PDB file of C-alpha atoms in Angstrom:
ATOM      1  CA  UNK A   1      -0.063 -18.309  -5.777  1.00 79.00           C
ATOM      2  CA  UNK A   2       3.135 -19.695  -7.249  1.00 88.00           C
ATOM      3  CA  UNK A   3       5.945 -18.839  -6.091  1.00 92.00           C
ATOM      4  CA  UNK A   4       6.803 -16.384  -9.218  1.00 94.00           C
ATOM      5  CA  UNK A   5       3.631 -14.391  -8.924  1.00 93.00           C
ATOM      6  CA  UNK A   6       4.854 -13.482  -5.272  1.00 94.00           C
ATOM      7  CA  UNK A   7       8.792 -12.884  -6.374  1.00 95.00           C
ATOM      8  CA  UNK A   8       7.394  -9.901  -8.671  1.00 95.00           C
ATOM      9  CA  UNK A   9       4.284  -8.413  -5.810  1.00 95.00           C
ATOM     10  CA  UNK A  10       7.473  -8.785  -3.415  1.00 95.00           C
ATOM     11  CA  UNK A  11       9.584  -6.382  -5.817  1.00 94.00           C
ATOM     12  CA  UNK A  12       5.800  -4.272  -7.113  1.00 94.00           C
ATOM     13  CA  UNK A  13       6.144  -3.748  -2.962  1.00 93.00           C
ATOM     14  CA  UNK A  14       9.424  -1.198  -3.339  1.00 91.00           C
ATOM     15  CA  UNK A  15       8.419   0.173  -5.761  1.00 91.00           C
ATOM     16  CA  UNK A  16       5.619   1.121  -3.928  1.00 91.00           C
ATOM     17  CA  UNK A  17       7.157   1.571  -0.904  1.00 91.00           C
ATOM     18  CA  UNK A  18       5.061   0.388   1.209  1.00 92.00           C
ATOM     19  CA  UNK A  19       5.343  -3.260   2.888  1.00 93.00           C
ATOM     20  CA  UNK A  20       1.745  -5.795   2.536  1.00 95.00           C
ATOM     21  CA  UNK A  21       1.352  -8.459   5.742  1.00 95.00           C
ATOM     22  CA  UNK A  22      -1.380 -10.362   3.014  1.00 95.00           C
ATOM     23  CA  UNK A  23       0.001 -10.792   0.164  1.00 95.00           C
ATOM     24  CA  UNK A  24      -3.235 -11.968  -1.578  1.00 95.00           C
ATOM     25  CA  UNK A  25      -4.508  -8.571  -0.243  1.00 96.00           C
ATOM     26  CA  UNK A  26      -2.107  -6.838  -2.655  1.00 96.00           C
ATOM     27  CA  UNK A  27      -2.617  -9.489  -6.219  1.00 96.00           C
ATOM     28  CA  UNK A  28      -6.587  -9.398  -6.029  1.00 96.00           C
ATOM     29  CA  UNK A  29      -5.627  -5.548  -5.960  1.00 97.00           C
ATOM     30  CA  UNK A  30      -4.218  -6.020  -8.863  1.00 96.00           C
ATOM     31  CA  UNK A  31      -7.260  -8.938  -9.804  1.00 94.00           C
ATOM     32  CA  UNK A  32      -9.854  -7.368 -12.678  1.00 93.00           C
ATOM     33  CA  UNK A  33     -12.471  -8.676 -13.443  1.00 90.00           C
ATOM     34  CA  UNK A  34     -12.675 -10.000 -16.452  1.00 89.00           C
ATOM     35  CA  UNK A  35     -10.389 -12.516 -15.110  1.00 87.00           C
ATOM     36  CA  UNK A  36     -12.935 -13.224 -12.134  1.00 82.00           C
ATOM     37  CA  UNK A  37     -15.452 -13.845 -15.616  1.00 80.00           C
ATOM     38  CA  UNK A  38     -13.520 -16.190 -16.623  1.00 77.00           C
ATOM     39  CA  UNK A  39     -12.310 -17.608 -13.943  1.00 74.00           C
ATOM     40  CA  UNK A  40     -15.431 -17.595 -11.107  1.00 71.00           C
ATOM     41  CA  UNK A  41     -12.652 -19.305  -8.201  1.00 70.00           C
ATOM     42  CA  UNK A  42     -11.503 -15.722  -8.664  1.00 79.00           C
ATOM     43  CA  UNK A  43     -12.071 -12.861  -7.225  1.00 89.00           C
ATOM     44  CA  UNK A  44     -11.604  -9.012  -8.555  1.00 92.00           C
ATOM     45  CA  UNK A  45     -10.799  -5.619  -7.233  1.00 95.00           C
ATOM     46  CA  UNK A  46     -13.974  -3.319  -7.600  1.00 94.00           C
ATOM     47  CA  UNK A  47     -15.046  -3.736  -3.550  1.00 96.00           C
ATOM     48  CA  UNK A  48     -11.203  -2.624  -2.764  1.00 97.00           C
ATOM     49  CA  UNK A  49     -11.877   0.109  -5.526  1.00 96.00           C
ATOM     50  CA  UNK A  50     -15.121   1.728  -3.868  1.00 95.00           C
ATOM     51  CA  UNK A  51     -13.145   1.379  -0.487  1.00 97.00           C
ATOM     52  CA  UNK A  52     -10.052   3.124  -2.359  1.00 97.00           C
ATOM     53  CA  UNK A  53     -11.689   5.499  -4.106  1.00 94.00           C
ATOM     54  CA  UNK A  54     -13.637   6.603  -0.645  1.00 95.00           C
ATOM     55  CA  UNK A  55     -10.153   6.901   1.661  1.00 97.00           C
ATOM     56  CA  UNK A  56      -8.615   8.949  -1.450  1.00 96.00           C
ATOM     57  CA  UNK A  57     -10.910  11.524  -1.378  1.00 94.00           C
ATOM     58  CA  UNK A  58     -11.187  11.241   2.731  1.00 95.00           C
ATOM     59  CA  UNK A  59      -7.120  11.537   2.438  1.00 96.00           C
ATOM     60  CA  UNK A  60      -6.978  14.576  -0.110  1.00 96.00           C
ATOM     61  CA  UNK A  61      -9.728  15.896   1.347  1.00 95.00           C
ATOM     62  CA  UNK A  62      -7.400  16.254   5.162  1.00 96.00           C
ATOM     63  CA  UNK A  63      -4.096  16.940   2.791  1.00 96.00           C
ATOM     64  CA  UNK A  64      -6.303  20.263   1.026  1.00 95.00           C
ATOM     65  CA  UNK A  65      -7.878  21.497   3.980  1.00 95.00           C
ATOM     66  CA  UNK A  66      -4.740  21.266   6.598  1.00 94.00           C
ATOM     67  CA  UNK A  67      -2.587  23.083   3.677  1.00 93.00           C
ATOM     68  CA  UNK A  68      -4.977  26.069   2.206  1.00 92.00           C
ATOM     69  CA  UNK A  69      -6.481  27.570   5.115  1.00 91.00           C
ATOM     70  CA  UNK A  70      -7.232  30.787   2.702  1.00 89.00           C
ATOM     71  CA  UNK A  71      -9.250  28.686   0.405  1.00 88.00           C
ATOM     72  CA  UNK A  72     -12.741  28.071   0.637  1.00 87.00           C
ATOM     73  CA  UNK A  73     -14.454  25.048  -0.928  1.00 86.00           C
ATOM     74  CA  UNK A  74     -15.549  25.687  -4.119  1.00 80.00           C
ATOM     75  CA  UNK A  75     -11.678  26.246  -4.557  1.00 83.00           C
ATOM     76  CA  UNK A  76     -10.299  23.587  -2.908  1.00 88.00           C
ATOM     77  CA  UNK A  77     -13.173  21.261  -4.328  1.00 86.00           C
ATOM     78  CA  UNK A  78     -11.666  22.294  -7.988  1.00 82.00           C
ATOM     79  CA  UNK A  79      -8.165  21.624  -6.976  1.00 88.00           C
ATOM     80  CA  UNK A  80      -9.877  17.802  -5.766  1.00 90.00           C
ATOM     81  CA  UNK A  81     -11.159  17.073  -8.719  1.00 85.00           C
ATOM     82  CA  UNK A  82      -8.655  17.965 -10.853  1.00 86.00           C
ATOM     83  CA  UNK A  83      -5.933  15.657  -8.206  1.00 90.00           C
ATOM     84  CA  UNK A  84      -8.576  12.509  -7.785  1.00 90.00           C
ATOM     85  CA  UNK A  85      -9.585  12.449 -11.720  1.00 86.00           C
ATOM     86  CA  UNK A  86      -9.295   9.736 -13.372  1.00 85.00           C
ATOM     87  CA  UNK A  87      -6.788  10.820 -15.601  1.00 85.00           C
ATOM     88  CA  UNK A  88      -4.885  12.447 -12.827  1.00 89.00           C
ATOM     89  CA  UNK A  89      -4.783   8.293 -10.933  1.00 93.00           C
ATOM     90  CA  UNK A  90      -4.141   6.466 -14.241  1.00 92.00           C
ATOM     91  CA  UNK A  91      -0.581   9.304 -14.183  1.00 91.00           C
ATOM     92  CA  UNK A  92       0.659   8.084 -11.286  1.00 94.00           C
ATOM     93  CA  UNK A  93      -0.455   4.111 -11.809  1.00 95.00           C
ATOM     94  CA  UNK A  94       1.561   4.352 -14.650  1.00 94.00           C
ATOM     95  CA  UNK A  95       4.444   5.266 -13.194  1.00 93.00           C
ATOM     96  CA  UNK A  96       4.678   3.004 -10.311  1.00 93.00           C
ATOM     97  CA  UNK A  97       4.073   0.525 -12.915  1.00 93.00           C
ATOM     98  CA  UNK A  98       1.064  -0.783 -12.136  1.00 95.00           C
ATOM     99  CA  UNK A  99       0.495  -1.717 -15.770  1.00 94.00           C
ATOM    100  CA  UNK A 100       2.975  -4.143 -15.611  1.00 94.00           C
ATOM    101  CA  UNK A 101       1.357  -6.203 -12.521  1.00 95.00           C
ATOM    102  CA  UNK A 102      -2.346  -6.233 -13.460  1.00 95.00           C
ATOM    103  CA  UNK A 103      -3.922  -9.396 -13.701  1.00 93.00           C
ATOM    104  CA  UNK A 104      -6.366  -9.382 -16.966  1.00 93.00           C
ATOM    105  CA  UNK A 105      -8.526 -12.045 -18.600  1.00 91.00           C
ATOM    106  CA  UNK A 106      -7.144 -13.430 -21.893  1.00 90.00           C
ATOM    107  CA  UNK A 107      -9.425 -11.087 -24.118  1.00 88.00           C
ATOM    108  CA  UNK A 108      -9.052  -7.646 -21.947  1.00 89.00           C
ATOM    109  CA  UNK A 109      -5.573  -8.178 -22.395  1.00 90.00           C
ATOM    110  CA  UNK A 110      -5.592  -8.268 -26.515  1.00 90.00           C
ATOM    111  CA  UNK A 111      -7.983  -5.577 -25.972  1.00 88.00           C
ATOM    112  CA  UNK A 112      -5.523  -3.761 -24.517  1.00 89.00           C
ATOM    113  CA  UNK A 113      -5.957  -3.123 -20.851  1.00 88.00           C
ATOM    114  CA  UNK A 114      -3.358  -2.412 -19.537  1.00 91.00           C
ATOM    115  CA  UNK A 115      -3.556   0.786 -21.159  1.00 91.00           C
ATOM    116  CA  UNK A 116      -6.641   2.100 -20.940  1.00 90.00           C
ATOM    117  CA  UNK A 117      -7.650   4.528 -17.706  1.00 88.00           C
ATOM    118  CA  UNK A 118     -10.520   3.620 -16.343  1.00 88.00           C
ATOM    119  CA  UNK A 119      -8.683   0.398 -15.318  1.00 92.00           C
ATOM    120  CA  UNK A 120      -5.352   1.530 -14.272  1.00 94.00           C
ATOM    121  CA  UNK A 121      -6.731   4.325 -12.474  1.00 93.00           C
ATOM    122  CA  UNK A 122      -9.130   1.413 -10.838  1.00 94.00           C
ATOM    123  CA  UNK A 123      -6.238  -0.369  -9.692  1.00 96.00           C
ATOM    124  CA  UNK A 124      -4.596   2.702  -7.963  1.00 97.00           C
ATOM    125  CA  UNK A 125      -7.734   2.966  -5.672  1.00 96.00           C
ATOM    126  CA  UNK A 126      -7.638  -0.506  -5.064  1.00 97.00           C
ATOM    127  CA  UNK A 127      -4.956  -0.662  -3.321  1.00 97.00           C
ATOM    128  CA  UNK A 128      -5.188   2.412  -1.943  1.00 97.00           C
ATOM    129  CA  UNK A 129      -8.364  -0.077  -0.286  1.00 97.00           C
ATOM    130  CA  UNK A 130      -5.899  -3.177   0.048  1.00 97.00           C
ATOM    131  CA  UNK A 131      -3.793  -1.213   2.306  1.00 97.00           C
ATOM    132  CA  UNK A 132      -6.100   0.699   4.078  1.00 97.00           C
ATOM    133  CA  UNK A 133      -7.454  -2.749   5.319  1.00 97.00           C
ATOM    134  CA  UNK A 134      -3.302  -4.791   5.715  1.00 97.00           C
ATOM    135  CA  UNK A 135      -1.674  -1.620   7.109  1.00 95.00           C
ATOM    136  CA  UNK A 136      -4.191   0.927   8.298  1.00 95.00           C
ATOM    137  CA  UNK A 137      -5.180   4.654   8.370  1.00 95.00           C
ATOM    138  CA  UNK A 138      -1.391   5.950   9.009  1.00 94.00           C
ATOM    139  CA  UNK A 139       0.249   3.868   6.125  1.00 93.00           C
ATOM    140  CA  UNK A 140      -2.508   4.651   3.555  1.00 95.00           C
ATOM    141  CA  UNK A 141      -2.138   8.479   4.505  1.00 95.00           C
ATOM    142  CA  UNK A 142       1.168   8.597   3.596  1.00 93.00           C
ATOM    143  CA  UNK A 143       1.276   6.682   0.454  1.00 93.00           C
ATOM    144  CA  UNK A 144      -2.072   8.921  -0.821  1.00 95.00           C
ATOM    145  CA  UNK A 145      -0.074  11.897   0.536  1.00 95.00           C
ATOM    146  CA  UNK A 146       3.564  10.358  -1.406  1.00 94.00           C
ATOM    147  CA  UNK A 147       1.696  10.438  -4.688  1.00 94.00           C
ATOM    148  CA  UNK A 148      -0.972  13.190  -4.755  1.00 94.00           C
ATOM    149  CA  UNK A 149       0.701  15.730  -3.437  1.00 94.00           C
ATOM    150  CA  UNK A 150       2.658  16.455  -6.313  1.00 92.00           C
ATOM    151  CA  UNK A 151       0.312  16.787  -7.846  1.00 91.00           C
ATOM    152  CA  UNK A 152      -1.351  19.781  -5.741  1.00 91.00           C
ATOM    153  CA  UNK A 153       1.620  21.296  -6.596  1.00 91.00           C
ATOM    154  CA  UNK A 154       1.227  21.094 -10.198  1.00 87.00           C
ATOM    155  CA  UNK A 155      -1.824  22.778  -9.711  1.00 85.00           C
ATOM    156  CA  UNK A 156      -0.569  25.258  -8.086  1.00 83.00           C
ATOM    157  CA  UNK A 157       2.096  26.359 -10.780  1.00 79.00           C
ATOM    158  CA  UNK A 158      -0.995  25.208 -14.268  1.00 69.00           C
ATOM    159  CA  UNK A 159       1.594  22.892 -14.824  1.00 55.00           C
ATOM    160  CA  UNK A 160      -1.760  20.648 -15.645  1.00 61.00           C
ATOM    161  CA  UNK A 161      -3.420  19.949 -18.636  1.00 60.00           C
ATOM    162  CA  UNK A 162      -6.963  20.458 -17.073  1.00 68.00           C
ATOM    163  CA  UNK A 163      -9.851  18.574 -19.383  1.00 76.00           C
ATOM    164  CA  UNK A 164     -12.844  20.272 -18.659  1.00 85.00           C
ATOM    165  CA  UNK A 165     -14.559  17.826 -20.922  1.00 86.00           C
ATOM    166  CA  UNK A 166     -12.930  14.619 -19.118  1.00 82.00           C
ATOM    167  CA  UNK A 167     -13.968  16.475 -15.839  1.00 81.00           C
ATOM    168  CA  UNK A 168     -17.385  16.454 -16.334  1.00 88.00           C
ATOM    169  CA  UNK A 169     -18.571  13.542 -17.123  1.00 86.00           C
ATOM    170  CA  UNK A 170     -16.453  12.373 -15.112  1.00 81.00           C
ATOM    171  CA  UNK A 171     -19.303  14.742 -12.318  1.00 83.00           C
ATOM    172  CA  UNK A 172     -22.037  14.229 -14.107  1.00 87.00           C
ATOM    173  CA  UNK A 173     -21.586  10.233 -14.249  1.00 83.00           C
ATOM    174  CA  UNK A 174     -21.307  10.266 -10.812  1.00 77.00           C
ATOM    175  CA  UNK A 175     -23.806  12.351  -9.309  1.00 76.00           C
ATOM    176  CA  UNK A 176     -26.321  11.473 -11.512  1.00 70.00           C
ATOM    177  CA  UNK A 177     -24.902   8.753 -14.029  1.00 78.00           C
ATOM    178  CA  UNK A 178     -25.419  10.437 -17.092  1.00 84.00           C
ATOM    179  CA  UNK A 179     -23.149  12.228 -19.666  1.00 88.00           C
ATOM    180  CA  UNK A 180     -23.109  15.774 -20.565  1.00 93.00           C
ATOM    181  CA  UNK A 181     -24.015  16.360 -24.622  1.00 94.00           C
ATOM    182  CA  UNK A 182     -22.935  18.657 -26.938  1.00 95.00           C
ATOM    183  CA  UNK A 183     -24.526  20.814 -29.586  1.00 95.00           C
ATOM    184  CA  UNK A 184     -23.158  23.809 -31.946  1.00 94.00           C
ATOM    185  CA  UNK A 185     -25.700  25.981 -32.500  1.00 94.00           C
ATOM    186  CA  UNK A 186     -23.832  27.842 -35.099  1.00 91.00           C
ATOM    187  CA  UNK A 187     -20.298  28.230 -36.929  1.00 88.00           C
ATOM    188  CA  UNK A 188     -19.455  31.879 -38.813  1.00 84.00           C
ATOM    189  CA  UNK A 189     -16.886  34.820 -39.152  1.00 75.00           C
ATOM    190  CA  UNK A 190     -13.977  34.937 -41.943  1.00 72.00           C
ATOM    191  CA  UNK A 191     -12.279  31.629 -42.631  1.00 64.00           C
ATOM    192  CA  UNK A 192      -8.347  32.301 -40.629  1.00 62.00           C
ATOM    193  CA  UNK A 193     -10.964  33.530 -37.579  1.00 69.00           C
ATOM    194  CA  UNK A 194     -13.566  31.249 -37.710  1.00 79.00           C
ATOM    195  CA  UNK A 195     -15.957  30.886 -34.469  1.00 87.00           C
ATOM    196  CA  UNK A 196     -17.957  27.396 -33.113  1.00 89.00           C
ATOM    197  CA  UNK A 197     -20.564  28.601 -31.178  1.00 93.00           C
ATOM    198  CA  UNK A 198     -20.957  25.457 -28.222  1.00 95.00           C
ATOM    199  CA  UNK A 199     -23.349  24.269 -25.693  1.00 96.00           C
ATOM    200  CA  UNK A 200     -23.822  21.556 -23.361  1.00 95.00           C
ATOM    201  CA  UNK A 201     -27.056  19.724 -22.361  1.00 94.00           C
ATOM    202  CA  UNK A 202     -26.557  18.438 -18.285  1.00 92.00           C
ATOM    203  CA  UNK A 203     -29.867  16.311 -16.736  1.00 87.00           C
ATOM    204  CA  UNK A 204     -32.162  18.777 -18.706  1.00 89.00           C
ATOM    205  CA  UNK A 205     -30.194  22.189 -17.999  1.00 91.00           C
ATOM    206  CA  UNK A 206     -28.453  23.985 -20.177  1.00 94.00           C
ATOM    207  CA  UNK A 207     -24.529  25.646 -20.252  1.00 95.00           C
ATOM    208  CA  UNK A 208     -23.396  28.318 -22.531  1.00 91.00           C
ATOM    209  CA  UNK A 209     -23.091  29.179 -25.270  1.00 93.00           C
ATOM    210  CA  UNK A 210     -19.091  29.595 -25.681  1.00 92.00           C
ATOM    211  CA  UNK A 211     -17.167  29.413 -28.488  1.00 90.00           C
ATOM    212  CA  UNK A 212     -13.915  28.888 -29.815  1.00 86.00           C
ATOM    213  CA  UNK A 213     -11.947  29.185 -33.026  1.00 82.00           C
ATOM    214  CA  UNK A 214     -11.847  24.531 -33.600  1.00 85.00           C
ATOM    215  CA  UNK A 215     -15.219  22.871 -32.098  1.00 87.00           C
ATOM    216  CA  UNK A 216     -13.006  20.418 -29.814  1.00 85.00           C
ATOM    217  CA  UNK A 217     -11.787  24.423 -28.094  1.00 84.00           C
ATOM    218  CA  UNK A 218     -14.847  25.775 -28.021  1.00 89.00           C
ATOM    219  CA  UNK A 219     -16.720  21.986 -26.428  1.00 92.00           C
ATOM    220  CA  UNK A 220     -14.126  22.478 -23.480  1.00 88.00           C
ATOM    221  CA  UNK A 221     -15.376  26.114 -22.792  1.00 90.00           C
ATOM    222  CA  UNK A 222     -18.334  25.061 -22.594  1.00 94.00           C
ATOM    223  CA  UNK A 223     -17.261  22.237 -20.422  1.00 92.00           C
ATOM    224  CA  UNK A 224     -14.981  24.443 -17.945  1.00 89.00           C
ATOM    225  CA  UNK A 225     -18.644  27.111 -17.732  1.00 91.00           C
ATOM    226  CA  UNK A 226     -20.518  23.685 -16.459  1.00 92.00           C
ATOM    227  CA  UNK A 227     -18.037  22.133 -14.974  1.00 88.00           C
ATOM    228  CA  UNK A 228     -17.075  24.836 -12.040  1.00 85.00           C
ATOM    229  CA  UNK A 229     -21.491  25.814 -11.774  1.00 88.00           C
ATOM    230  CA  UNK A 230     -21.794  22.106 -10.548  1.00 87.00           C
ATOM    231  CA  UNK A 231     -18.074  21.182  -8.862  1.00 80.00           C
ATOM    232  CA  UNK A 232     -18.901  24.723  -6.493  1.00 76.00           C
ATOM    233  CA  UNK A 233     -23.338  24.754  -6.250  1.00 77.00           C
ATOM    234  CA  UNK A 234     -23.680  20.919  -7.035  1.00 69.00           C
ATOM    235  CA  UNK A 235     -26.552  22.180  -8.044  1.00 71.00           C
ATOM    236  CA  UNK A 236     -27.532  18.547 -10.133  1.00 62.00           C
ATOM    237  CA  UNK A 237     -31.143  19.068 -10.820  1.00 56.00           C
TER     238      UNK A 237
END
């Protein structure tokens, strides 16, 4: 590692409020696969992201379980789905300035990789995985709690924009590796009260229809129906 990169990583630790024993692990967590594709001698953060995703889920579940004694499993699952969603993790990553520290391949850099939600969310999870390997569970629990508790509070105060289409897509991709399919069934009414009727199909199961004043709002409504059913029932058949 060159001295300038080491200096940047040491400063980045201050933003994270953590201290790595092995800076190479932190550097690896910030290395996107686009760079390793260009250089065979360079690793990437995918394995750390896999580990960090599991730890993030465990810590978030623990925080919710300890805090909300009165809430049922389905309610806890809904809160968790929002606070560990790609959109939320991307926002956290931006607040931590992870975008400025990423190591990207030339092509990914040119295509705006530093602003892509998936890349930023994955890098945050990779940092969690790296910290777990470097410093253990307690240090990892501390940083996850610091980042996630404010997001839990936002959900409780209804300050989170619930993008149900994104949440539903993440849920179905994770469990079935498939995408929701939206269909416009009907549109009717006078111009100032126009309604769109839309259903969504997931793995052969139909949800809806739901209505909205435009296609986007109708899709959000039917996505909410499907998401709330699937996140509670877990029935993806």
